[in-house]
Coordinates of C-alpha atoms and ligand atoms in Angstrom, one line a residue:
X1 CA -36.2 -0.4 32.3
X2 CA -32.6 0.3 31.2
X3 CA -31.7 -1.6 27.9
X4 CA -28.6 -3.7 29.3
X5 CA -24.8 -2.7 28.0
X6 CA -23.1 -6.1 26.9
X7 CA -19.3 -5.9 26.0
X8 CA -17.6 -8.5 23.8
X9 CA -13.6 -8.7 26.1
X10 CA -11.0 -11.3 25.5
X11 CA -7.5 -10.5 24.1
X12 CA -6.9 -10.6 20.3
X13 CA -7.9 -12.7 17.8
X14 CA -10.2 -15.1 19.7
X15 CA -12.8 -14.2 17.1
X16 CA -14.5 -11.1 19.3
X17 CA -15.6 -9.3 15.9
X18 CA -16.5 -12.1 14.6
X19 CA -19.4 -13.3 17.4
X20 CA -19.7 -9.3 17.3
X21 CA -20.8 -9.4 13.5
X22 CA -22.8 -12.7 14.4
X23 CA -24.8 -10.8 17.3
X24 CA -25.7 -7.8 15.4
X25 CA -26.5 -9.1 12.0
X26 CA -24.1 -6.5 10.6
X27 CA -20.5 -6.8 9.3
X28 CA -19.7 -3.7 11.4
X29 CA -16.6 -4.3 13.0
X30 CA -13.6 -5.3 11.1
X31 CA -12.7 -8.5 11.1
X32 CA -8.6 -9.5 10.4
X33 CA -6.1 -12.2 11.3
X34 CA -4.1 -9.3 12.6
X35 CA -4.2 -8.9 16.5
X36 CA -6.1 -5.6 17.2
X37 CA -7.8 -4.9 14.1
X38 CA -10.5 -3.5 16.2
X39 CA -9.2 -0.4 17.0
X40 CA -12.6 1.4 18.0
X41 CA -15.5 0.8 20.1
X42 CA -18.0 -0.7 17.7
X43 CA -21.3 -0.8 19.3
X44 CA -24.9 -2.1 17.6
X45 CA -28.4 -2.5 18.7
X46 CA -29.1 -6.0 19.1
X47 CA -31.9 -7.9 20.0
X48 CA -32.3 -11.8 21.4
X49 CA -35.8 -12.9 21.1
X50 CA -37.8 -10.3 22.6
X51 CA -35.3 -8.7 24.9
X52 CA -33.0 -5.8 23.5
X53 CA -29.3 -4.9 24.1
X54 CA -26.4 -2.6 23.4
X55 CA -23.6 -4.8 21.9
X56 CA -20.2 -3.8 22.1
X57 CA -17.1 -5.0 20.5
X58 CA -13.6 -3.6 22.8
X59 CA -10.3 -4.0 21.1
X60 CA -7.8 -6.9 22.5
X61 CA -7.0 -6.7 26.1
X62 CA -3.0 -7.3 25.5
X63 CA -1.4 -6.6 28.7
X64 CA 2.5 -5.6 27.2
X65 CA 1.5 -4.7 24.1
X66 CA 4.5 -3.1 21.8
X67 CA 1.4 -1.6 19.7
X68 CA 1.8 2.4 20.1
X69 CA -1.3 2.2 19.7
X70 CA -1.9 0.4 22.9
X71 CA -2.4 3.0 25.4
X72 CA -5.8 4.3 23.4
X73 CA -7.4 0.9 23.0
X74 CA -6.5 0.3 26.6
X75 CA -8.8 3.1 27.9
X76 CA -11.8 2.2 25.3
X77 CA -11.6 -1.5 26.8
X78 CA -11.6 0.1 29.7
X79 CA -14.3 2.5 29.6
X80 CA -16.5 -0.6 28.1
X81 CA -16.1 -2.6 30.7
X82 CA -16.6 0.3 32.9
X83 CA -19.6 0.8 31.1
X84 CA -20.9 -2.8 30.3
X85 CA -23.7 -4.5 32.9
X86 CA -22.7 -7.9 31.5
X87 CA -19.0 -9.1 29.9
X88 CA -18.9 -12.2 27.3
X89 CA -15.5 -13.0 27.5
X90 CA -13.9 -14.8 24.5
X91 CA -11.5 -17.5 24.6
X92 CA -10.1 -19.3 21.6
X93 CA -10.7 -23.1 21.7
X94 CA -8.1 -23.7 18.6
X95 CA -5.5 -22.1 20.0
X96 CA -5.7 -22.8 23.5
X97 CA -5.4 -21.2 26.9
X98 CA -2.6 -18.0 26.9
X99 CA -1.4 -16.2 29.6
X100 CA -2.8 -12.9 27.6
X101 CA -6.2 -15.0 28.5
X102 CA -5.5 -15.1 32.1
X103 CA -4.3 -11.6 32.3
X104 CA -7.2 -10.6 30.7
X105 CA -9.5 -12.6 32.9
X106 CA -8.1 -10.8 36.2
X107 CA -8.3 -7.7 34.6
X108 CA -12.0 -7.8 33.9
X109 CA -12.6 -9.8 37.6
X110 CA -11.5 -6.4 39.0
X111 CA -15.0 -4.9 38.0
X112 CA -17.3 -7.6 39.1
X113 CA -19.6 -7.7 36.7
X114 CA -21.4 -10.4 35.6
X115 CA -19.1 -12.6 32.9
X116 CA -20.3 -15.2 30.4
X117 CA -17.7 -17.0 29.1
X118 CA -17.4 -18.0 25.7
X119 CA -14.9 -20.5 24.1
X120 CA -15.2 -19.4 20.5
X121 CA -13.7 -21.6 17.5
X122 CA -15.2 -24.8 18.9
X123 CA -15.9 -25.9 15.2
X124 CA -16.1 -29.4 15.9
X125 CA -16.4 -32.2 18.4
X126 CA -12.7 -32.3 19.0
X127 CA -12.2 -28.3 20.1
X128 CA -15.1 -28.3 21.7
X129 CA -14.1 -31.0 24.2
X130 CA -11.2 -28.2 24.1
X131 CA -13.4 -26.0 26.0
X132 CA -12.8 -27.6 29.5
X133 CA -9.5 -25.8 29.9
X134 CA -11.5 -22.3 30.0
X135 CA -12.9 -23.8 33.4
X136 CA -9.1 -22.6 35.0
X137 CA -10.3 -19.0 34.5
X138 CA -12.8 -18.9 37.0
X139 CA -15.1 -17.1 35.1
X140 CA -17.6 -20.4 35.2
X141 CA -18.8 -22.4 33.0
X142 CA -17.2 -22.3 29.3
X143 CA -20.0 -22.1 26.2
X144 CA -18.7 -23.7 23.2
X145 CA -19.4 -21.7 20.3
X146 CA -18.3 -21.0 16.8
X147 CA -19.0 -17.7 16.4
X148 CA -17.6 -18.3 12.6
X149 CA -19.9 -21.3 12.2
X150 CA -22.8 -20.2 14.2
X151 CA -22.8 -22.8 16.7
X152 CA -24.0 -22.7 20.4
X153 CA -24.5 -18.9 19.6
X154 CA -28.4 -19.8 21.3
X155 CA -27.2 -21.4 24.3
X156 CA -24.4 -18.5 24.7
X157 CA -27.4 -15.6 24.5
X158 CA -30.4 -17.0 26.7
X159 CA -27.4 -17.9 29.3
X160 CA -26.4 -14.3 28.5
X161 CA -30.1 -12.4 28.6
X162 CA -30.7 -14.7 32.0
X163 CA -27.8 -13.1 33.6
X164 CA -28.6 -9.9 32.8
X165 CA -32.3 -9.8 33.4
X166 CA -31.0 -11.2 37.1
X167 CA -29.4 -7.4 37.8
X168 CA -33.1 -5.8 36.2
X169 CA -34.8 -7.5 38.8
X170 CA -33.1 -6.7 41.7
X171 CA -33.6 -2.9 40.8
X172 CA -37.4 -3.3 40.0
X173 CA -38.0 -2.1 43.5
X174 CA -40.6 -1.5 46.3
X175 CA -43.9 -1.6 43.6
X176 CA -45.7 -4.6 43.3
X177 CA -47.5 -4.0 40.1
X178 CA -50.7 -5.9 40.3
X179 CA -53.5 -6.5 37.2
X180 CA -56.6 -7.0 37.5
X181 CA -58.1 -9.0 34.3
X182 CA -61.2 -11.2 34.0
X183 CA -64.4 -10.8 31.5
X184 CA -66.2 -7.9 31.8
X185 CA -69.0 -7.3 34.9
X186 CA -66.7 -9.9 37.1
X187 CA -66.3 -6.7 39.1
X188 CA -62.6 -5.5 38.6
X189 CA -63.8 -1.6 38.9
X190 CA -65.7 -2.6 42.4
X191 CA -62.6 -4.9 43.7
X192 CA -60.0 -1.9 42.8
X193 CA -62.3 0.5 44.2
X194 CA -62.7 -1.6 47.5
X195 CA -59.1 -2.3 47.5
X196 CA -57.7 0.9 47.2
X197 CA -61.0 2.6 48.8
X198 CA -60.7 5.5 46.2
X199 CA -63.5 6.3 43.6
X200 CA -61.5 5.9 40.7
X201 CA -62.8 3.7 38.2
X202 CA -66.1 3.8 37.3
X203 CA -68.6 1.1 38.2
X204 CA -71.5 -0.1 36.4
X205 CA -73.9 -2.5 35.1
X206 CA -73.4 -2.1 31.8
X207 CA -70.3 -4.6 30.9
X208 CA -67.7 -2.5 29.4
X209 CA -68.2 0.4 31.0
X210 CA -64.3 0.7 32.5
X211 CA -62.6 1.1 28.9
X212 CA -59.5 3.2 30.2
X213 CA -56.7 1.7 32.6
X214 CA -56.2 3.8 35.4
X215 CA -53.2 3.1 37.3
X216 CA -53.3 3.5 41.2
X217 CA -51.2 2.9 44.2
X218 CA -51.8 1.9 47.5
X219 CA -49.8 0.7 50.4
X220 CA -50.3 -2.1 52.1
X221 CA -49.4 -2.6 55.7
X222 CA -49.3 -6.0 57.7
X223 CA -47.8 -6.0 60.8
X224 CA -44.2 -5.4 60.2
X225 CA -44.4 -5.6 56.3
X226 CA -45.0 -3.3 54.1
X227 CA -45.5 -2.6 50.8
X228 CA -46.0 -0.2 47.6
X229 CA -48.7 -1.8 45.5
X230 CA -49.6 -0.3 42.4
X231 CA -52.7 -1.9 40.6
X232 CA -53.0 -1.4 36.6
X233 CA -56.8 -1.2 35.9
X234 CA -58.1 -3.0 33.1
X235 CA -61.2 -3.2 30.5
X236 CA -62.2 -6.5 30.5
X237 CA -61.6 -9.0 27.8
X238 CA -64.4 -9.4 24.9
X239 CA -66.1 -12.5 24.0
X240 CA -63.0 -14.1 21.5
X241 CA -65.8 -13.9 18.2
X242 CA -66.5 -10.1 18.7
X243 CA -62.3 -9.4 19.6
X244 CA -61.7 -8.4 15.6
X245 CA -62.4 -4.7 15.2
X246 CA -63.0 -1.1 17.3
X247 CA -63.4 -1.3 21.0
X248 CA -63.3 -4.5 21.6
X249 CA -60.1 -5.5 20.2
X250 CA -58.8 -2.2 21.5
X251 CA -59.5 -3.9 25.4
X252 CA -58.2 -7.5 24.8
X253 CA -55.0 -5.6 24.1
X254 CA -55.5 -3.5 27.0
X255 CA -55.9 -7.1 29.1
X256 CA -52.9 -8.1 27.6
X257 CA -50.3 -5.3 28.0
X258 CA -51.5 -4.5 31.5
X259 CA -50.9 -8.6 32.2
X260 CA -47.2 -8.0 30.3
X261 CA -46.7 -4.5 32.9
X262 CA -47.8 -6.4 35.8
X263 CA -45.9 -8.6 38.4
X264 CA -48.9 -10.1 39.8
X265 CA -52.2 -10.9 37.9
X266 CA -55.5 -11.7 39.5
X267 CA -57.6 -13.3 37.3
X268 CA -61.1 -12.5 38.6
X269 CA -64.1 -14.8 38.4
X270 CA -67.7 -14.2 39.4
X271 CA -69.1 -16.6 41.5
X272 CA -72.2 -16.8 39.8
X273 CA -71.1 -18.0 36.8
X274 CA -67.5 -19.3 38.1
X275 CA -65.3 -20.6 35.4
X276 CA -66.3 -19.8 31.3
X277 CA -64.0 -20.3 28.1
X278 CA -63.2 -16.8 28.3
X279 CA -61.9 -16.9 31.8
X280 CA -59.4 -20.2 30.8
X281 CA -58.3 -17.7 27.7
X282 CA -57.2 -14.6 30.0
X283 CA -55.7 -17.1 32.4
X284 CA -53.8 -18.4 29.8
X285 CA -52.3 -15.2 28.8
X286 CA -50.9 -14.5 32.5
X287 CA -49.3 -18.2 32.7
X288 CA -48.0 -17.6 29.3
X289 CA -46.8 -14.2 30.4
X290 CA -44.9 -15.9 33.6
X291 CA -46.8 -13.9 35.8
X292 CA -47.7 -14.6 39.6
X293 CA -51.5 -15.6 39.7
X294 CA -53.9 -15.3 42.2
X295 CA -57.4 -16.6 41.3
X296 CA -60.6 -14.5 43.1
X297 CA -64.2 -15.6 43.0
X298 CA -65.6 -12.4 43.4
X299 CA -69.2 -12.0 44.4
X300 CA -69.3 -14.3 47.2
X301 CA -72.0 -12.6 49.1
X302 CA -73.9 -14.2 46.3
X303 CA -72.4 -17.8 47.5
X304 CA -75.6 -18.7 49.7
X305 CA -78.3 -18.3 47.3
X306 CA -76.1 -20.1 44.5
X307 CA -75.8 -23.3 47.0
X308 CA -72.2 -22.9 46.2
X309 CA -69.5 -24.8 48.6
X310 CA -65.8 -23.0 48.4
X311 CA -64.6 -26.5 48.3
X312 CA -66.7 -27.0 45.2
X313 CA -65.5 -23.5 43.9
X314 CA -61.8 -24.7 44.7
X315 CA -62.4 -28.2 43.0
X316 CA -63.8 -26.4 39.7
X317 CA -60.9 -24.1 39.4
X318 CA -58.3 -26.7 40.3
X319 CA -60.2 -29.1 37.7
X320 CA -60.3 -26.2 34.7
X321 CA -57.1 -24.1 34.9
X322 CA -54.8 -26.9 34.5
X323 CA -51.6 -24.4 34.0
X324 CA -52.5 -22.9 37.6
X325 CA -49.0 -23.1 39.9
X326 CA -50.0 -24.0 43.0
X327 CA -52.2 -20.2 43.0
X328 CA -54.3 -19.0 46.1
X329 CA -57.8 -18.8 45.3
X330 CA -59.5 -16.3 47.5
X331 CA -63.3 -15.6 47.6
X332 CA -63.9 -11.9 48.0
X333 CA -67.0 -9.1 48.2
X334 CA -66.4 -6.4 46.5
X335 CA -70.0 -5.2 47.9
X336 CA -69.3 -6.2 51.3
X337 CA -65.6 -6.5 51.8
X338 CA -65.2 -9.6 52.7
X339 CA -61.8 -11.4 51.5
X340 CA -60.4 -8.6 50.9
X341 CA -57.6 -8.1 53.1
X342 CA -57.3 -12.0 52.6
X343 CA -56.4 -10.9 48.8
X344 CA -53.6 -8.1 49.7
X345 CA -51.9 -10.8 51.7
X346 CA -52.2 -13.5 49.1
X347 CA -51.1 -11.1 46.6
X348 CA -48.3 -9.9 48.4
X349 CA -46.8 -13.5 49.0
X350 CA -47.3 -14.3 45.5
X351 CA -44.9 -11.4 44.5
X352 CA -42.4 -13.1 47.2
X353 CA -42.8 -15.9 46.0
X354 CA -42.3 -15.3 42.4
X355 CA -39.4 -13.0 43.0
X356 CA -37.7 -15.1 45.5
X357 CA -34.0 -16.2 45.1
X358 CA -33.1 -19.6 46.6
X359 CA -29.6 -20.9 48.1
X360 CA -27.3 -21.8 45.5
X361 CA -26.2 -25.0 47.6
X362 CA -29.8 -26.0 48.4
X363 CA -30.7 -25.7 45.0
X364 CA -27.7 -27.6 44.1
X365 CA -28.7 -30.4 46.4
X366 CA -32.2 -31.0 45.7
X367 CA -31.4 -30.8 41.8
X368 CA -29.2 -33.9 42.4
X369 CA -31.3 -35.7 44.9
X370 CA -34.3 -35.2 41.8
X371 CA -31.7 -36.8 39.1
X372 CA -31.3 -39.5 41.3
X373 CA -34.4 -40.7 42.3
X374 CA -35.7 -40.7 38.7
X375 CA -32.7 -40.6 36.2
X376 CA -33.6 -38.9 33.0
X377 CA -34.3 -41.3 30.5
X378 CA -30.8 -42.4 28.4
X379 CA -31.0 -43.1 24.8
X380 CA -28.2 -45.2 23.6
X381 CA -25.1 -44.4 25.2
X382 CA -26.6 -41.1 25.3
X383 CA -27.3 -39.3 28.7
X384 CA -28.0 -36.6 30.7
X385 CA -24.8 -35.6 32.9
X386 CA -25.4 -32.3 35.1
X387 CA -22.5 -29.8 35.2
X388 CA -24.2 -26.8 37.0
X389 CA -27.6 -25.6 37.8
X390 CA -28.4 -21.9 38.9
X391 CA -31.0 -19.7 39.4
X392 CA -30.5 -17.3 36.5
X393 CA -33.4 -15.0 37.6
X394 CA -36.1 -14.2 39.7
X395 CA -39.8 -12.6 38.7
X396 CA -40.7 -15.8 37.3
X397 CA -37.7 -17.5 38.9
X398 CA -35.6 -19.3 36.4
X399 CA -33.2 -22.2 36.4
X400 CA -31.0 -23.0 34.2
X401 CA -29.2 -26.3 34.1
X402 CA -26.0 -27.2 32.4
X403 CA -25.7 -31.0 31.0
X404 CA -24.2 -32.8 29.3
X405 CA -27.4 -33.6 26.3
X406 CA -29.8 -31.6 27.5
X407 CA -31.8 -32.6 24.2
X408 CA -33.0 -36.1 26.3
X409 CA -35.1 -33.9 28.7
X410 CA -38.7 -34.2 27.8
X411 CA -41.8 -32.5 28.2
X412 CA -42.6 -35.2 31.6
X413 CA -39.0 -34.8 32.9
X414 CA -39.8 -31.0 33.2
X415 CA -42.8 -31.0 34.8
X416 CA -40.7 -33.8 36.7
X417 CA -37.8 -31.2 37.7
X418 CA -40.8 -28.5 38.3
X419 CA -42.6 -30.3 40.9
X420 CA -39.4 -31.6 42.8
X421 CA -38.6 -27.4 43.1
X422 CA -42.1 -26.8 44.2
X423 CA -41.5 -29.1 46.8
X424 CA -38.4 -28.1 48.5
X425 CA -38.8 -24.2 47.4
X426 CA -42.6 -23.9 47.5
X427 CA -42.6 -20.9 44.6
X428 CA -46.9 -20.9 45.3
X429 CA -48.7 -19.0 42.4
X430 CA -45.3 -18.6 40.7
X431 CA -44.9 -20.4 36.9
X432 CA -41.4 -21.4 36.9
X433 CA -39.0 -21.6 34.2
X434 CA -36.5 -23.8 33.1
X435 CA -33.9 -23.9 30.8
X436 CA -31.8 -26.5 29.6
X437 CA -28.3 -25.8 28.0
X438 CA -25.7 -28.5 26.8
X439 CA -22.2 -28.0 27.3
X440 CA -18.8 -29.9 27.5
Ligands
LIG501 P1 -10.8 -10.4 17.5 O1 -9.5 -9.9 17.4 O2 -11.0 -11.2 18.8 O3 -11.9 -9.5 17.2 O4 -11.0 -11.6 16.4 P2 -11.6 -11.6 15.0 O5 -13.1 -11.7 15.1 O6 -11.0 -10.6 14.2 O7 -11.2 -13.1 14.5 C1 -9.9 -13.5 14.4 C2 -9.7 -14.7 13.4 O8 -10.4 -15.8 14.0 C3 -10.4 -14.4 12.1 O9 -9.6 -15.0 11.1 C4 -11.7 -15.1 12.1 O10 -12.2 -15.5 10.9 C5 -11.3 -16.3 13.0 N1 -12.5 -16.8 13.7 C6 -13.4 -16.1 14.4 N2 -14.4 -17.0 14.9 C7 -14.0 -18.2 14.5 C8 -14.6 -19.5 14.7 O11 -15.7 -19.7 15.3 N3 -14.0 -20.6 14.1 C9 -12.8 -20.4 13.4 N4 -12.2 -21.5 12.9 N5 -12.3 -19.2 13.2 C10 -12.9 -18.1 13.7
LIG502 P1 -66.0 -5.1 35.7 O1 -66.6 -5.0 34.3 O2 -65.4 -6.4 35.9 O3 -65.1 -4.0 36.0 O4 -67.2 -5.1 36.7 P2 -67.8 -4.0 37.7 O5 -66.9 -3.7 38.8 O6 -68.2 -2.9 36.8 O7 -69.0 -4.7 38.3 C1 -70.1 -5.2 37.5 C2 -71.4 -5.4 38.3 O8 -71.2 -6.4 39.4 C3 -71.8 -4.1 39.1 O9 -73.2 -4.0 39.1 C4 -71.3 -4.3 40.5 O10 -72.0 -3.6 41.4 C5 -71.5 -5.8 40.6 N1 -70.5 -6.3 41.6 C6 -69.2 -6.1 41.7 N2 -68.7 -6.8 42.7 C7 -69.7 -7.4 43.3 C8 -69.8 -8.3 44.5 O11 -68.8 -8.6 45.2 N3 -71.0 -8.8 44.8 C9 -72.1 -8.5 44.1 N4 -73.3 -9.0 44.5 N5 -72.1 -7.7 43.0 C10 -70.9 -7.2 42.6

């Protein structure tokens, strides 16, 4: 995956070097009170959290510049913004609104790109109320920052890396990556190998015998649907005491980066033993890792001579993974081949699911509807006030919410606002995310 372009736009002197130098951790670019100080592209590799970008700082977009050396800084701006997948546009809170602002806002609308916009100088309570007026742009919702006193600069970037990661996933394409992860002798090799009906893994009794991930593709066909699949084979994951050193360590990592590669993870259990410690601590890692999840008992054939009931199976599962999203649990043979085309179509809808996109006006409605119902707690004259919510992302879908102190929503009011989207979305065997970011 392409590591995202972000350009730093607005016209001169809002303090663009300045969030520039903040972002990249360097004093690169050089900072002045003189308009267009910044006469070259300055670019950095930056990181937020995990997720890495290119930042770039453009000179001032001045529309009638006198500057001779206008017509040069005019084409780097505009081979950044030609080059850019995301724009954070500066505005300058202490100065207010110009009409160099606005001219430079329907400059950069002409490329459609996504825009973040970010009213800098917001030192204080006073110029951050200040913000507001950046809503006659139309380049949505203003940020306060101070790029000078670091403020808001963390609710600025994860609005920034949601945008951005939005364009990834539409380009992620036709593959639905799928890992297979469970404790070893579940029977991942047999399920891949009934799956995809090709020999590729090796089978065995002797638990760890699969120590390589072999990657394979297989396309699924359902009626009028269709799609690539492309399972990630797995070693299984060791007993947690004997993880420390050689190979077993070596396939607890395996487990982990094939969960991290994959889109859709079924956690495998074997009916005859149905859920361990071990099986909680790999499902853990896929919930943590936002993954889709599908839980298969596995050995089923087995089911009669273990007097085991699926609805006692179900009830277990439900009962011990407590993080599970709504998953499918599907009871497969990987001897006989039962459940198994039961799997590809729970598998595929999980994907759906987990990548789907809802209507911003639905979204908008039932977000509303939820507040109203059940009010976030207030503290004081204190409380929540919703400005905006939208879905920043799919693959896990995310939502972020703009409000007015986002700080009173809790840990119960989450899971309050989760459920309430389950229910009008559905989002089945898809964690969901959701992010919280104060505002004017
Ligand atoms: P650019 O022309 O947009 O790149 O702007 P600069 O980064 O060169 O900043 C212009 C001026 O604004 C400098 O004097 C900065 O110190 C000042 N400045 C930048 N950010 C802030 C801020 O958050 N608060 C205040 N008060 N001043 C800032
Ligand atoms: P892995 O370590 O999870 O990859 O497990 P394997 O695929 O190597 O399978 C371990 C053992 O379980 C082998 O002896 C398989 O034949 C057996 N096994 C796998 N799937 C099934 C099944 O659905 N039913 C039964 N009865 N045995 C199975």
């Amino acid at each position: 995956m392409a590591i995202p372009v972000i350009a730093i736009v607005g016209r001169p002197n809002v303090g663009k070097s300045t969030l520039f130098n903040r972002l990249a951790g360097e004093r690169i670019a050089v900072v002045s009170d003189i308009a267009g100080t910044t006469r070259d592209r300055v670019s950095a590799d930056a990181s937020w959290g995990d997720d890495r970008y290119i930042l770039v700082d453009t000179a001032g977009i001045e529309g009638n510049s006198e500057d001779i050396f206008w017509p040069d800084m005019q084409s780097q701006v505009l081979k950044a913004l030609d080059e850019a997948d995301l724009l954070i546009f500066v505005t300058d809170t202490g100065y207010g609104l110009t009409d160099a602002d606005r001219d430079a806002a329907n400059l950069i609308r002409r490329y459609n790109k996504p825009v973040v916009l970010a009213a800098n100088k917001a030192d204080n309570v006073e110029r951050e109320q200040q913000a507001v007026e950046a809503y006659e742009l139309d380049l949505g919702d203003p940020i306060p920052i101070s790029a000078y006193h670091n403020i808001g600069i963390g609710d600025l970037m994860d609005v920034v890396m949601d945008s951005v990661a939005t364009d990834d996933d539409e380009e992620v394409g036709s593959d639905v990556r799928i890992s297979i992860v469970g404790r070893p002798n579940v029977g991942k090799s047999a399920l891949l190998n009934a799956l995809t009906g090709e020999e590729r893994a090796l089978v065995s009794d002797i638990p760890g015998t699969t120590r390589d991930s072999i990657d394979s593709r297989y396309r699924y066909v359902n009626g009028d649907d269709e799609s690539d699949l492309m399972f990630i084979d797995t070693a299984g994951l060791r007993r947690r005491g004997k993880t420390e050193q050689g190979i077993e360590k070596y396939s607890a990592l395996r487990t982990i980066q094939a969960i991290e590669r994959s889109h859709v993870s079924l956690i495998v259990l074997d009916a005859s033993e149905m859920v361990t410690a071990q099986d909680l601590h790999v499902g853990g890692f896929a919930s943590e890792a936002s993954r889709g999840l599908v839980v298969v008992v596995n050995k089923w054939d087995l089911s009669r001579e273990l007097k085991l009931t699926r609805e006692e199976a179900e009830e277990e599962i439900r009962d011990r993974f407590k993080f599970l999203p709504n998953s499918s649990i599907v009871f497969t043979s990987a001897l006989t081949g039962r459940g198994l085309d039961r799997l590809l179509k729970a598998t595929v809808d999980t994907y759906a699911e987990w990548s789907k996109r809802v209507a911003a006006g639905d979204l908008t409605r039932v977000v509303i509807d939820a507040l109203a119902t059940h009010p976030p707690p207030r503290a004081g004259y204190k409380r929540v006030r919703l400005r905006k919510v939208a879905q920043t992302r799919t693959g896990p879908p995310t939502f972020t919410f703009h409000m007015a102190n986002p700080d009173l929503i809790h840990f119960s009011y989450r899971r309050y606002l989760d459920n309430r989207l389950r229910d009008a979305f559905g989002f089945d065997g898809s964690p969901l995310r959701l992010r919280f970011v104060g505002g004017a």
